[in-house]
């Protein structure tokens, strides 16, 4: 009995000793195996497959850009059209804010709306700096048709007359074609009598003695005498009675009751 107990104790001690030896080894294996799974890298063929997939993801975008090129061109045309409209608006704003620089821009650039821009420029500029506007228009005369140039000059001199009616009248034959004299004569008379009625009446003497056709003179005389009569009816009537041109006097009396 004692011998059997002794053998059991010996075997137990050997098992314990063996366990103490194997335990660190088992724990070490348990430590290293999970770590290897975490740090495991994908194989080379898997890496290459990822690159190929990335390329496939990019290629449809390139293909779309090429296929929609015509659509893009259409959009560009629309954008250019919008830009042109915006530019037109900007030019008109430029004309309003700085007509001198706008005139330089119109002179140096070929623009489809050149006549429209020029008309806007003249109408604006000639009220502020009529002499500069006149000089510019004369320098651009070869860019317009005869009819267009007459329209531009007509607008310019009409505004110029509001500022200096005497200058426009005495320079009229040098500034404007004869075809628009009769229109300008009325504008000159109206501007002059509004500025200085007495001076305008004295101007009528020069106008009556000018070589202008009678139909050019009648409207101007009526405008001046009608305004002057509101200030001094007797003086206006006396002036008309002394008018040496009987045909002109008759025309005025037919239109004006003094």
Coordinates of N, CA and C in Angstrom, one line a residue:
X1 N 0.8 -1.2 0.0 CA 0.0 0.0 0.0 C 0.9 1.3 0.0
X2 N 1.9 1.2 0.9 CA 2.8 2.3 1.0 C 3.5 2.5 -0.3
X3 N 3.9 1.4 -0.9 CA 4.6 1.4 -2.2 C 3.8 2.0 -3.3
X4 N 2.5 1.7 -3.3 CA 1.6 2.3 -4.4 C 1.4 3.8 -4.2
X5 N 1.3 4.2 -3.0 CA 1.2 5.7 -2.7 C 2.4 6.4 -3.1
X6 N 3.6 5.7 -2.9 CA 4.8 6.4 -3.3 C 4.9 6.6 -4.8
X7 N 4.4 5.6 -5.5 CA 4.5 5.7 -7.0 C 3.5 6.8 -7.5
X8 N 2.4 6.9 -6.9 CA 1.4 7.9 -7.3 C 2.0 9.3 -7.1
X9 N 2.7 9.5 -5.9 CA 3.3 10.8 -5.6 C 4.4 11.1 -6.6
X10 N 5.2 10.1 -7.0 CA 6.3 10.3 -8.0 C 5.7 10.7 -9.3
X11 N 4.6 10.1 -9.8 CA 4.0 10.4 -11.1 C 3.4 11.7 -11.1
X12 N 2.8 12.1 -9.9 CA 2.2 13.4 -9.8 C 3.2 14.5 -9.9
X13 N 4.3 14.3 -9.2 CA 5.4 15.3 -9.3 C 5.9 15.4 -10.7
X14 N 6.1 14.3 -11.4 CA 6.6 14.3 -12.8 C 5.6 15.1 -13.7
X15 N 4.3 14.8 -13.5 CA 3.2 15.5 -14.3 C 3.3 17.0 -14.1
X16 N 3.4 17.4 -12.8 CA 3.4 18.8 -12.5 C 4.6 19.5 -13.1
X17 N 5.8 18.8 -13.0 CA 7.0 19.3 -13.6 C 6.9 19.5 -15.1
X18 N 6.3 18.5 -15.7 CA 6.1 18.6 -17.2 C 5.1 19.7 -17.5
X19 N 4.1 19.8 -16.7 CA 3.1 20.9 -17.0 C 3.8 22.3 -16.9
X20 N 4.7 22.4 -15.8 CA 5.3 23.7 -15.7 C 6.3 24.0 -16.9
X21 N 6.8 22.9 -17.5 CA 7.7 23.1 -18.6 C 6.9 23.5 -19.9
X22 N 5.7 22.8 -20.1 CA 5.0 23.0 -21.3 C 4.1 24.2 -21.3
X23 N 3.7 24.7 -20.1 CA 2.8 25.8 -20.0 C 3.3 27.1 -20.7
X24 N 4.6 27.5 -20.4 CA 5.1 28.7 -21.1 C 5.1 28.5 -22.6
X25 N 5.4 27.3 -23.1 CA 5.5 27.1 -24.5 C 4.1 27.2 -25.2
X26 N 3.1 26.7 -24.5 CA 1.7 26.8 -25.0 C 1.2 28.2 -25.0
X27 N 1.6 28.9 -24.0 CA 1.2 30.4 -23.9 C 1.8 31.2 -25.0
X28 N 3.1 30.8 -25.2 CA 3.8 31.6 -26.2 C 3.2 31.3 -27.6
X29 N 2.9 30.1 -27.9 CA 2.2 29.8 -29.2 C 0.9 30.5 -29.3
X30 N 0.1 30.6 -28.2 CA -1.1 31.3 -28.2 C -0.9 32.8 -28.5
X31 N 0.2 33.3 -28.0 CA 0.4 34.8 -28.2 C 0.8 35.1 -29.6
X32 N 1.7 34.2 -30.2 CA 2.2 34.5 -31.6 C 1.2 34.2 -32.7
X33 N 0.4 33.2 -32.5 CA -0.5 32.8 -33.6 C -1.6 33.9 -33.9
X34 N -2.3 34.6 -33.0 CA -3.2 35.7 -33.4 C -2.5 36.9 -34.0
X35 N -1.3 37.2 -33.5 CA -0.6 38.3 -34.0 C -0.2 38.1 -35.5
X36 N 0.1 36.9 -35.8 CA 0.4 36.6 -37.2 C -0.8 36.8 -38.1
X37 N -2.0 36.5 -37.6 CA -3.3 36.6 -38.4 C -3.6 38.1 -38.6
X38 N -3.3 39.0 -37.6 CA -3.6 40.4 -37.7 C -2.7 41.1 -38.7
X39 N -1.4 40.7 -38.6 CA -0.5 41.4 -39.5 C -0.3 40.8 -40.8
X40 N -1.1 39.8 -41.1 CA -1.0 39.1 -42.4 C -1.4 40.0 -43.5
X41 N -0.6 40.1 -44.5 CA -0.7 41.0 -45.7 C -1.4 40.3 -46.8
X42 N -2.2 41.0 -47.6 CA -2.9 40.3 -48.7 C -1.8 39.8 -49.7
X43 N -2.1 38.8 -50.4 CA -1.2 38.3 -51.4 C -1.0 39.3 -52.6
X44 N 0.0 39.1 -53.3 CA 0.3 40.0 -54.4 C -0.8 40.1 -55.4
X45 N -1.4 38.9 -55.8 CA -2.5 38.9 -56.8 C -3.7 39.7 -56.3
X46 N -4.0 39.6 -55.0 CA -5.1 40.4 -54.4 C -4.8 41.9 -54.5
X47 N -3.6 42.3 -54.3 CA -3.2 43.7 -54.4 C -3.4 44.2 -55.8
X48 N -2.9 43.4 -56.8 CA -3.0 43.8 -58.2 C -4.5 43.8 -58.6
X49 N -5.3 43.0 -58.1 CA -6.7 43.0 -58.4 C -7.4 44.3 -57.9
X50 N -6.9 44.8 -56.8 CA -7.5 46.1 -56.3 C -7.1 47.2 -57.2
X51 N -5.9 47.2 -57.7 CA -5.4 48.3 -58.6 C -6.3 48.3 -59.9
X52 N -6.5 47.0 -60.4 CA -7.3 46.9 -61.6 C -8.7 47.5 -61.4
X53 N -9.3 47.2 -60.3 CA -10.6 47.7 -60.0 C -10.7 49.2 -59.9
X54 N -9.6 49.8 -59.3 CA -9.5 51.2 -59.3 C -9.5 51.8 -60.6
X55 N -8.7 51.2 -61.6 CA -8.7 51.7 -62.9 C -10.0 51.6 -63.6
X56 N -10.7 50.5 -63.4 CA -12.1 50.4 -63.9 C -13.0 51.4 -63.4
X57 N -12.8 51.8 -62.2 CA -13.7 52.9 -61.6 C -13.4 54.2 -62.3
X58 N -12.2 54.5 -62.7 CA -11.8 55.7 -63.4 C -12.3 55.8 -64.8
X59 N -12.1 54.7 -65.5 CA -12.4 54.7 -67.0 C -13.8 55.1 -67.4
X60 N -14.8 54.8 -66.7 CA -16.1 55.3 -67.1 C -16.2 56.8 -67.1
X61 N -15.5 57.5 -66.2 CA -15.5 58.9 -66.2 C -14.9 59.5 -67.4
X62 N -13.8 58.9 -67.8 CA -13.1 59.3 -69.1 C -14.0 59.1 -70.2
X63 N -14.7 58.0 -70.3 CA -15.5 57.6 -71.4 C -16.7 58.6 -71.5
X64 N -17.3 59.0 -70.3 CA -18.4 59.9 -70.3 C -18.0 61.3 -70.8
X65 N -16.8 61.7 -70.4 CA -16.3 63.0 -70.9 C -16.2 63.1 -72.4
X66 N -15.7 62.0 -73.0 CA -15.6 61.9 -74.4 C -17.0 61.8 -75.1
X67 N -17.8 61.0 -74.6 CA -19.1 60.9 -75.2 C -20.0 62.1 -75.1
X68 N -19.8 62.9 -74.1 CA -20.6 64.1 -73.9 C -19.9 65.3 -74.4
X69 N -18.9 65.2 -75.2 CA -18.2 66.3 -75.8 C -19.1 67.3 -76.5
X70 N -20.0 66.7 -77.3 CA -21.0 67.5 -78.1 C -21.9 68.3 -77.2
X71 N -22.3 67.7 -76.1 CA -23.1 68.4 -75.1 C -22.4 69.5 -74.5
X72 N -21.1 69.3 -74.2 CA -20.3 70.3 -73.6 C -20.1 71.5 -74.6
X73 N -19.9 71.1 -75.8 CA -19.8 72.2 -76.8 C -21.0 73.0 -76.9
X74 N -22.2 72.3 -76.8 CA -23.4 73.1 -76.8 C -23.6 74.0 -75.6
X75 N -23.1 73.5 -74.5 CA -23.1 74.3 -73.3 C -22.2 75.5 -73.4
X76 N -21.1 75.3 -74.0 CA -20.1 76.4 -74.2 C -20.7 77.4 -75.1
X77 N -21.4 77.0 -76.2 CA -22.0 78.0 -77.0 C -23.1 78.8 -76.3
X78 N -23.8 78.1 -75.4 CA -24.8 78.8 -74.6 C -24.1 79.8 -73.7
X79 N -23.0 79.3 -73.1 CA -22.3 80.2 -72.2 C -21.7 81.4 -72.9
X80 N -21.2 81.2 -74.1 CA -20.7 82.3 -74.8 C -21.8 83.3 -75.2
X81 N -22.9 82.8 -75.5 CA -24.1 83.6 -75.8 C -24.4 84.5 -74.6
X82 N -24.5 83.9 -73.4 CA -24.8 84.6 -72.2 C -23.7 85.6 -71.9
X83 N -22.4 85.2 -72.2 CA -21.3 86.2 -71.9 C -21.5 87.4 -72.9
X84 N -21.8 87.1 -74.1 CA -22.0 88.2 -75.1 C -23.1 89.2 -74.6
X85 N -24.2 88.6 -74.1 CA -25.2 89.5 -73.7 C -24.8 90.3 -72.5
X86 N -24.1 89.6 -71.5 CA -23.6 90.3 -70.4 C -22.6 91.4 -70.8
X87 N -21.7 91.1 -71.8 CA -20.8 92.1 -72.3 C -21.5 93.3 -72.9
X88 N -22.6 93.1 -73.6 CA -23.3 94.2 -74.2 C -23.9 95.1 -73.1
X89 N -24.4 94.5 -72.0 CA -24.9 95.3 -70.9 C -23.8 96.0 -70.3
X90 N -22.7 95.4 -70.2 CA -21.5 96.1 -69.5 C -21.0 97.3 -70.4
X91 N -21.1 97.1 -71.7 CA -20.7 98.2 -72.6 C -21.6 99.4 -72.4
X92 N -22.9 99.1 -72.4 CA -23.9 100.2 -72.2 C -23.6 100.9 -70.8
X93 N -23.3 100.1 -69.8 CA -23.0 100.7 -68.5 C -21.7 101.6 -68.6
X94 N -20.8 101.0 -69.3 CA -19.5 101.7 -69.5 C -19.7 103.1 -70.2
X95 N -20.6 103.1 -71.2 CA -21.0 104.3 -72.0 C -21.5 105.3 -71.0
X96 N -22.4 104.9 -70.1 CA -23.0 105.8 -69.2 C -22.1 106.4 -68.2
X97 N -21.1 105.5 -67.7 CA -20.2 106.0 -66.7 C -19.0 106.7 -67.2
X98 N -18.5 106.3 -68.3 CA -17.2 106.8 -68.8 C -17.3 106.8 -70.4
X99 N -18.0 107.8 -71.0 CA -18.2 107.8 -72.4 C -16.9 107.9 -73.2
X100 N -15.9 108.7 -72.7 CA -14.6 108.9 -73.4 C -13.9 107.5 -73.6
X101 N -13.8 106.7 -72.5 CA -13.1 105.4 -72.6 C -14.0 104.5 -73.4
X102 N -15.3 104.6 -73.3 CA -16.2 103.7 -74.1 C -16.0 104.0 -75.6
X103 N -15.8 105.3 -75.9 CA -15.6 105.7 -77.3 C -14.3 105.0 -77.8
X104 N -13.3 105.0 -77.0 CA -12.0 104.4 -77.4 C -12.2 102.9 -77.6
X105 N -13.0 102.3 -76.7 CA -13.2 100.8 -76.9 C -14.0 100.5 -78.2
X106 N -15.0 101.3 -78.5 CA -15.8 101.1 -79.7 C -14.9 101.3 -80.9
X107 N -14.0 102.3 -80.9 CA -13.2 102.6 -82.0 C -12.2 101.5 -82.3
X108 N -11.7 100.8 -81.2 CA -10.6 99.9 -81.4 C -11.1 98.4 -81.5
X109 N -12.4 98.2 -81.3 CA -12.9 96.8 -81.4 C -14.0 96.7 -82.4
X110 N -14.0 95.6 -83.1 CA -15.1 95.3 -84.1 C -16.2 94.7 -83.3
X111 N -17.3 95.4 -83.2 CA -18.5 94.9 -82.4 C -19.7 94.9 -83.3
X112 N -20.5 93.8 -83.2 CA -21.6 93.7 -84.1 C -22.6 94.8 -83.9
X113 N -22.8 95.3 -82.7 CA -23.7 96.3 -82.4 C -23.1 97.7 -82.4
X114 N -22.2 97.9 -83.3 CA -21.4 99.2 -83.3 C -22.3 100.4 -83.5
X115 N -23.2 100.3 -84.4 CA -24.1 101.5 -84.6 C -24.9 101.8 -83.3
X116 N -25.5 100.7 -82.8 CA -26.3 100.9 -81.5 C -25.5 101.4 -80.4
X117 N -24.3 100.9 -80.2 CA -23.4 101.4 -79.2 C -23.0 102.9 -79.5
X118 N -22.8 103.2 -80.7 CA -22.4 104.6 -81.1 C -23.5 105.5 -80.8
X119 N -24.7 105.1 -81.2 CA -25.9 106.0 -80.9 C -26.1 106.3 -79.4
X120 N -25.9 105.2 -78.6 CA -26.0 105.4 -77.2 C -24.9 106.3 -76.7
X121 N -23.7 106.1 -77.2 CA -22.6 106.9 -76.8 C -22.8 108.4 -77.1
X122 N -23.2 108.6 -78.4 CA -23.5 110.0 -78.8 C -24.5 110.7 -78.0
X123 N -25.6 110.0 -77.7 CA -26.7 110.6 -77.0 C -26.3 110.9 -75.5
X124 N -25.4 110.1 -75.0 CA -25.0 110.4 -73.6 C -23.8 111.4 -73.6
X125 N -22.9 111.2 -74.4 CA -21.6 112.0 -74.4 C -21.9 113.5 -74.8
X126 N -22.7 113.6 -75.8 CA -22.9 115.0 -76.4 C -23.6 115.9 -75.4
X127 N -24.3 115.4 -74.4 CA -24.9 116.3 -73.4 C -23.9 116.7 -72.4
X128 N -22.7 116.0 -72.3 CA -21.7 116.3 -71.3 C -20.5 117.0 -71.9
X129 N -20.0 116.5 -73.0 CA -18.9 117.0 -73.7 C -19.1 117.0 -75.2
X130 N -20.0 117.9 -75.7 CA -20.4 117.8 -77.1 C -19.2 117.9 -78.1
X131 N -18.2 118.8 -77.8 CA -17.2 118.9 -78.7 C -16.3 117.7 -78.9
X132 N -16.1 117.0 -77.8 CA -15.3 115.7 -77.8 C -16.1 114.7 -78.6
X133 N -17.4 114.6 -78.3 CA -18.3 113.7 -79.0 C -18.3 114.0 -80.5
X134 N -18.3 115.2 -80.9 CA -18.3 115.6 -82.3 C -17.0 115.2 -83.0
X135 N -15.9 115.5 -82.3 CA -14.6 115.1 -82.9 C -14.5 113.6 -83.1
X136 N -15.0 112.9 -82.1 CA -14.9 111.4 -82.2 C -15.8 110.9 -83.4
X137 N -17.0 111.4 -83.5 CA -17.9 111.0 -84.5 C -17.4 111.3 -85.9
X138 N -16.8 112.5 -86.1 CA -16.2 112.8 -87.4 C -15.0 111.9 -87.7
X139 N -14.3 111.4 -86.7 CA -13.2 110.5 -87.0 C -13.7 109.1 -87.3
X140 N -14.9 108.8 -87.0 CA -15.5 107.5 -87.3 C -16.4 107.4 -88.5
X141 N -16.5 108.5 -89.2 CA -17.5 108.6 -90.3 C -17.4 107.5 -91.3
X142 N -16.2 107.0 -91.6 CA -16.0 105.9 -92.6 C -16.6 104.5 -92.1
X143 N -17.0 104.4 -90.9 CA -17.4 103.1 -90.3 C -19.0 103.0 -90.5
X144 N -19.6 104.1 -90.9 CA -21.1 104.0 -91.0 C -21.6 104.3 -92.4
X145 N -22.8 103.9 -92.6 CA -23.4 104.2 -93.9 C -23.8 105.7 -93.8
X146 N -24.2 106.3 -95.0 CA -24.6 107.7 -95.0 C -25.8 107.9 -94.1
X147 N -26.8 107.0 -94.2 CA -28.0 107.2 -93.3 C -27.6 107.1 -91.9
X148 N -26.8 106.1 -91.5 CA -26.4 106.0 -90.1 C -25.6 107.2 -89.6
X149 N -24.7 107.7 -90.4 CA -23.9 108.9 -90.0 C -24.8 110.1 -89.8
X150 N -25.8 110.3 -90.7 CA -26.7 111.4 -90.5 C -27.5 111.3 -89.3
X151 N -27.9 110.1 -88.9 CA -28.7 109.8 -87.7 C -27.9 110.2 -86.5
X152 N -26.6 109.7 -86.5 CA -25.7 110.0 -85.4 C -25.4 111.5 -85.2
X153 N -25.2 112.1 -86.4 CA -24.9 113.6 -86.3 C -26.1 114.3 -85.9
X154 N -27.3 113.9 -86.3 CA -28.5 114.5 -85.9 C -28.7 114.5 -84.4
X155 N -28.5 113.3 -83.8 CA -28.6 113.2 -82.4 C -27.6 114.0 -81.6
X156 N -26.4 114.0 -82.2 CA -25.3 114.8 -81.5 C -25.6 116.3 -81.5
X157 N -25.9 116.8 -82.7 CA -26.1 118.3 -82.8 C -27.4 118.7 -82.1
X158 N -28.4 117.8 -82.0 CA -29.5 118.2 -81.2 C -29.2 118.4 -79.8
X159 N -28.4 117.6 -79.2 CA -27.9 117.8 -77.8 C -26.9 118.9 -77.7
X160 N -26.1 119.0 -78.7 CA -25.1 120.1 -78.7 C -25.8 121.5 -78.7
X161 N -26.9 121.5 -79.5 CA -27.7 122.8 -79.5 C -28.3 123.1 -78.2
X162 N -28.6 122.2 -77.3 CA -29.1 122.4 -76.0 C -28.0 123.1 -75.1
X163 N -26.8 122.9 -75.4 CA -25.7 123.4 -74.7 C -25.2 124.7 -75.3
X164 N -25.0 124.7 -76.6 CA -24.5 125.9 -77.4 C -25.3 126.0 -78.7
X165 N -26.5 126.6 -78.6 CA -27.2 126.7 -79.9 C -26.6 127.6 -80.9
X166 N -25.9 128.7 -80.4 CA -25.3 129.6 -81.3 C -24.2 128.9 -82.1
X167 N -23.4 128.1 -81.4 CA -22.3 127.4 -82.1 C -22.8 126.5 -83.2
X168 N -23.8 125.8 -82.9 CA -24.4 124.8 -83.8 C -24.9 125.5 -85.0
X169 N -25.6 126.6 -84.8 CA -26.2 127.4 -85.9 C -25.1 127.9 -86.9
X170 N -24.2 128.6 -86.3 CA -23.2 129.2 -87.2 C -22.2 128.2 -87.8
X171 N -22.1 127.0 -87.3 CA -21.2 126.0 -87.9 C -22.0 124.9 -88.6
X172 N -23.3 125.1 -88.7 CA -24.2 124.1 -89.2 C -23.8 123.6 -90.6
X173 N -23.5 124.5 -91.5 CA -23.2 124.0 -92.9 C -21.9 123.3 -92.9
X174 N -21.0 123.4 -91.9 CA -19.7 122.7 -91.9 C -19.9 121.3 -91.1
X175 N -20.9 121.3 -90.3 CA -21.0 120.1 -89.4 C -22.0 119.0 -89.9
X176 N -23.1 119.5 -90.5 CA -24.1 118.5 -90.8 C -24.5 118.5 -92.3
X177 N -24.9 117.4 -92.9 CA -25.4 117.4 -94.2 C -26.7 118.2 -94.3
X178 N -26.9 118.8 -95.5 CA -28.0 119.7 -95.7 C -29.4 119.0 -95.4
X179 N -29.4 117.7 -95.6 CA -30.6 116.9 -95.5 C -31.2 117.0 -94.1
X180 N -30.4 117.3 -93.1 CA -31.0 117.4 -91.7 C -31.0 118.8 -91.2
X181 N -30.7 119.8 -92.0 CA -30.7 121.2 -91.5 C -32.1 121.6 -91.0
X182 N -33.1 121.3 -91.7 CA -34.5 121.7 -91.3 C -34.9 121.2 -89.9
X183 N -34.4 120.0 -89.6 CA -34.7 119.4 -88.3 C -33.9 120.1 -87.2
X184 N -32.7 120.3 -87.5 CA -31.8 121.0 -86.5 C -32.2 122.4 -86.3
X185 N -32.7 123.1 -87.3 CA -33.1 124.5 -87.1 C -34.1 124.6 -86.0
X186 N -35.1 123.7 -86.0 CA -36.1 123.8 -84.9 C -35.5 123.6 -83.6
X187 N -34.6 122.6 -83.5 CA -33.9 122.3 -82.2 C -33.1 123.5 -81.7
X188 N -32.4 124.1 -82.6 CA -31.6 125.3 -82.3 C -32.5 126.4 -81.7
X189 N -33.6 126.7 -82.4 CA -34.5 127.7 -82.0 C -35.0 127.4 -80.7
X190 N -35.5 126.2 -80.4 CA -36.1 125.9 -79.2 C -35.1 126.0 -78.0
X191 N -33.9 125.5 -78.2 CA -32.9 125.6 -77.2 C -32.5 127.0 -76.9
X192 N -32.4 127.8 -78.0 CA -31.9 129.2 -77.8 C -32.9 130.1 -77.1
X193 N -34.2 129.9 -77.5 CA -35.2 130.7 -76.8 C -35.4 130.3 -75.4
X194 N -35.2 129.1 -75.0 CA -35.3 128.6 -73.6 C -34.1 129.2 -72.8
X195 N -33.0 129.4 -73.4 CA -31.8 129.9 -72.7 C -31.9 131.4 -72.6
X196 N -32.2 132.1 -73.7 CA -32.2 133.6 -73.7 C -33.1 134.1 -74.8
X197 N -34.4 134.4 -74.5 CA -35.4 134.8 -75.5 C -35.0 136.0 -76.2
X198 N -34.4 137.0 -75.6 CA -34.0 138.3 -76.3 C -32.9 138.0 -77.3
X199 N -32.0 137.2 -76.9 CA -30.9 136.8 -77.9 C -31.4 136.0 -79.0
X200 N -32.4 135.1 -78.7 CA -33.0 134.3 -79.7 C -33.7 135.1 -80.8
X201 N -34.4 136.2 -80.3 CA -35.1 137.0 -81.3 C -34.1 137.8 -82.2
X202 N -33.0 138.2 -81.6 CA -31.9 138.9 -82.4 C -31.3 137.9 -83.4
X203 N -31.2 136.6 -83.0 CA -30.7 135.6 -83.9 C -31.6 135.4 -85.1
X204 N -32.9 135.6 -84.9 CA -33.9 135.5 -86.0 C -33.5 136.4 -87.2
X205 N -32.9 137.5 -86.9 CA -32.5 138.4 -88.0 C -31.5 137.7 -88.9
X206 N -30.5 137.1 -88.3 CA -29.5 136.3 -89.0 C -30.1 135.2 -89.8
X207 N -31.1 134.5 -89.1 CA -31.7 133.3 -89.7 C -32.6 133.8 -90.9
X208 N -33.3 134.9 -90.8 CA -34.1 135.3 -91.9 C -33.3 135.7 -93.1
X209 N -32.1 136.2 -92.9 CA -31.2 136.7 -93.9 C -30.3 135.6 -94.5
X210 N -30.4 134.4 -93.9 CA -29.6 133.3 -94.3 C -30.2 132.7 -95.7
X211 N -29.4 131.9 -96.3 CA -29.8 131.3 -97.5 C -30.6 130.0 -97.3
X212 N -31.1 129.8 -96.1 CA -31.9 128.6 -95.9 C -33.3 128.7 -96.6
X213 N -33.8 127.6 -97.1 CA -35.1 127.6 -97.7 C -36.2 128.0 -96.7
X214 N -37.2 128.6 -97.2 CA -38.2 129.2 -96.3 C -38.9 128.1 -95.4
X215 N -39.0 126.9 -95.9 CA -39.6 125.8 -95.1 C -38.7 125.5 -93.9
X216 N -37.4 125.8 -94.0 CA -36.5 125.5 -92.9 C -36.6 126.6 -91.8
X217 N -37.1 127.8 -92.2 CA -37.1 128.9 -91.4 C -38.4 129.1 -90.6
X218 N -39.5 128.7 -91.1 CA -40.8 129.0 -90.5 C -40.9 128.4 -89.1
X219 N -40.6 127.1 -89.0 CA -40.8 126.5 -87.7 C -39.9 127.1 -86.6
X220 N -38.7 127.5 -87.0 CA -37.8 128.1 -86.0 C -38.3 129.5 -85.6
X221 N -38.9 130.3 -86.5 CA -39.4 131.6 -86.2 C -40.6 131.4 -85.3
X222 N -41.5 130.4 -85.6 CA -42.7 130.2 -84.8 C -42.3 129.9 -83.4
X223 N -41.4 129.0 -83.2 CA -41.0 128.6 -81.8 C -40.5 129.8 -81.0
X224 N -39.6 130.6 -81.6 CA -39.0 131.7 -80.9 C -40.1 132.8 -80.6
X225 N -40.8 133.2 -81.6 CA -41.8 134.2 -81.4 C -42.9 133.8 -80.5
X226 N -43.3 132.6 -80.5 CA -44.4 132.1 -79.6 C -43.9 132.2 -78.1
X227 N -42.7 131.8 -77.8 CA -42.2 132.0 -76.5 C -41.9 133.4 -76.1
X228 N -41.4 134.2 -77.0 CA -41.1 135.6 -76.8 C -42.4 136.4 -76.6
X229 N -43.5 136.0 -77.2 CA -44.7 136.7 -77.1 C -45.3 136.6 -75.7
X230 N -45.0 135.5 -75.0 CA -45.5 135.3 -73.6 C -44.8 136.3 -72.7
X231 N -43.6 136.7 -73.1 CA -42.9 137.7 -72.3 C -43.3 139.1 -72.7
X232 N -43.4 139.4 -74.0 CA -43.7 140.7 -74.5 C -44.4 140.6 -75.8
X233 N -45.7 140.6 -75.8 CA -46.6 140.4 -77.0 C -46.3 141.5 -78.0
X234 N -46.3 142.8 -77.5 CA -46.1 143.9 -78.4 C -44.8 143.8 -79.1
X235 N -43.7 143.6 -78.4 CA -42.4 143.5 -79.0 C -42.4 142.4 -80.1
X236 N -43.0 141.2 -79.8 CA -43.0 140.1 -80.7 C -43.8 140.5 -82.0
X237 N -45.0 141.2 -81.8 CA -45.8 141.7 -82.9 C -45.0 142.7 -83.8
X238 N -44.4 143.6 -83.1 CA -43.6 144.6 -83.9 C -42.5 144.0 -84.7
X239 N -41.8 143.0 -84.1 CA -40.7 142.4 -84.8 C -41.2 141.7 -86.1
X240 N -42.4 141.0 -85.9 CA -42.9 140.3 -87.1 C -43.4 141.3 -88.2
X241 N -43.9 142.4 -87.8 CA -44.4 143.4 -88.8 C -43.2 144.0 -89.6
X242 N -42.1 144.0 -89.0 CA -40.9 144.6 -89.6 C -40.1 143.6 -90.4
X243 N -40.5 142.3 -90.4 CA -39.8 141.3 -91.1 C -39.8 141.6 -92.6
X244 N -38.7 141.8 -93.2 CA -38.6 142.1 -94.7 C -39.1 141.0 -95.6
X245 N -38.9 139.8 -95.2 CA -39.2 138.6 -96.0 C -40.7 138.4 -95.9
X246 N -41.5 138.9 -96.9 CA -42.9 138.9 -96.8 C -43.5 137.5 -96.9
X247 N -42.8 136.6 -97.7 CA -43.3 135.2 -97.8 C -43.1 134.5 -96.5
X248 N -42.0 134.8 -95.8 CA -41.8 134.1 -94.5 C -42.7 134.7 -93.5
X249 N -43.0 136.0 -93.5 CA -43.9 136.6 -92.6 C -45.3 136.0 -92.7
X250 N -45.7 135.8 -93.9 CA -47.0 135.2 -94.2 C -47.1 133.8 -93.6
X251 N -46.1 133.0 -93.8 CA -46.0 131.6 -93.3 C -46.1 131.6 -91.8
X252 N -45.4 132.6 -91.1 CA -45.4 132.7 -89.7 C -46.8 133.0 -89.2
X253 N -47.5 134.0 -89.8 CA -48.8 134.5 -89.4 C -49.8 133.4 -89.6
X254 N -49.6 132.5 -90.6 CA -50.6 131.4 -90.8 C -50.5 130.4 -89.6
X255 N -49.4 130.4 -88.9 CA -49.2 129.4 -87.8 C -49.2 130.0 -86.4
X256 N -49.1 131.3 -86.4 CA -49.0 132.0 -85.1 C -49.9 133.2 -85.0
X257 N -50.8 133.2 -84.0 CA -51.7 134.3 -83.9 C -51.1 135.3 -82.9
X258 N -50.7 136.4 -83.4 CA -50.1 137.5 -82.6 C -51.1 138.7 -82.7

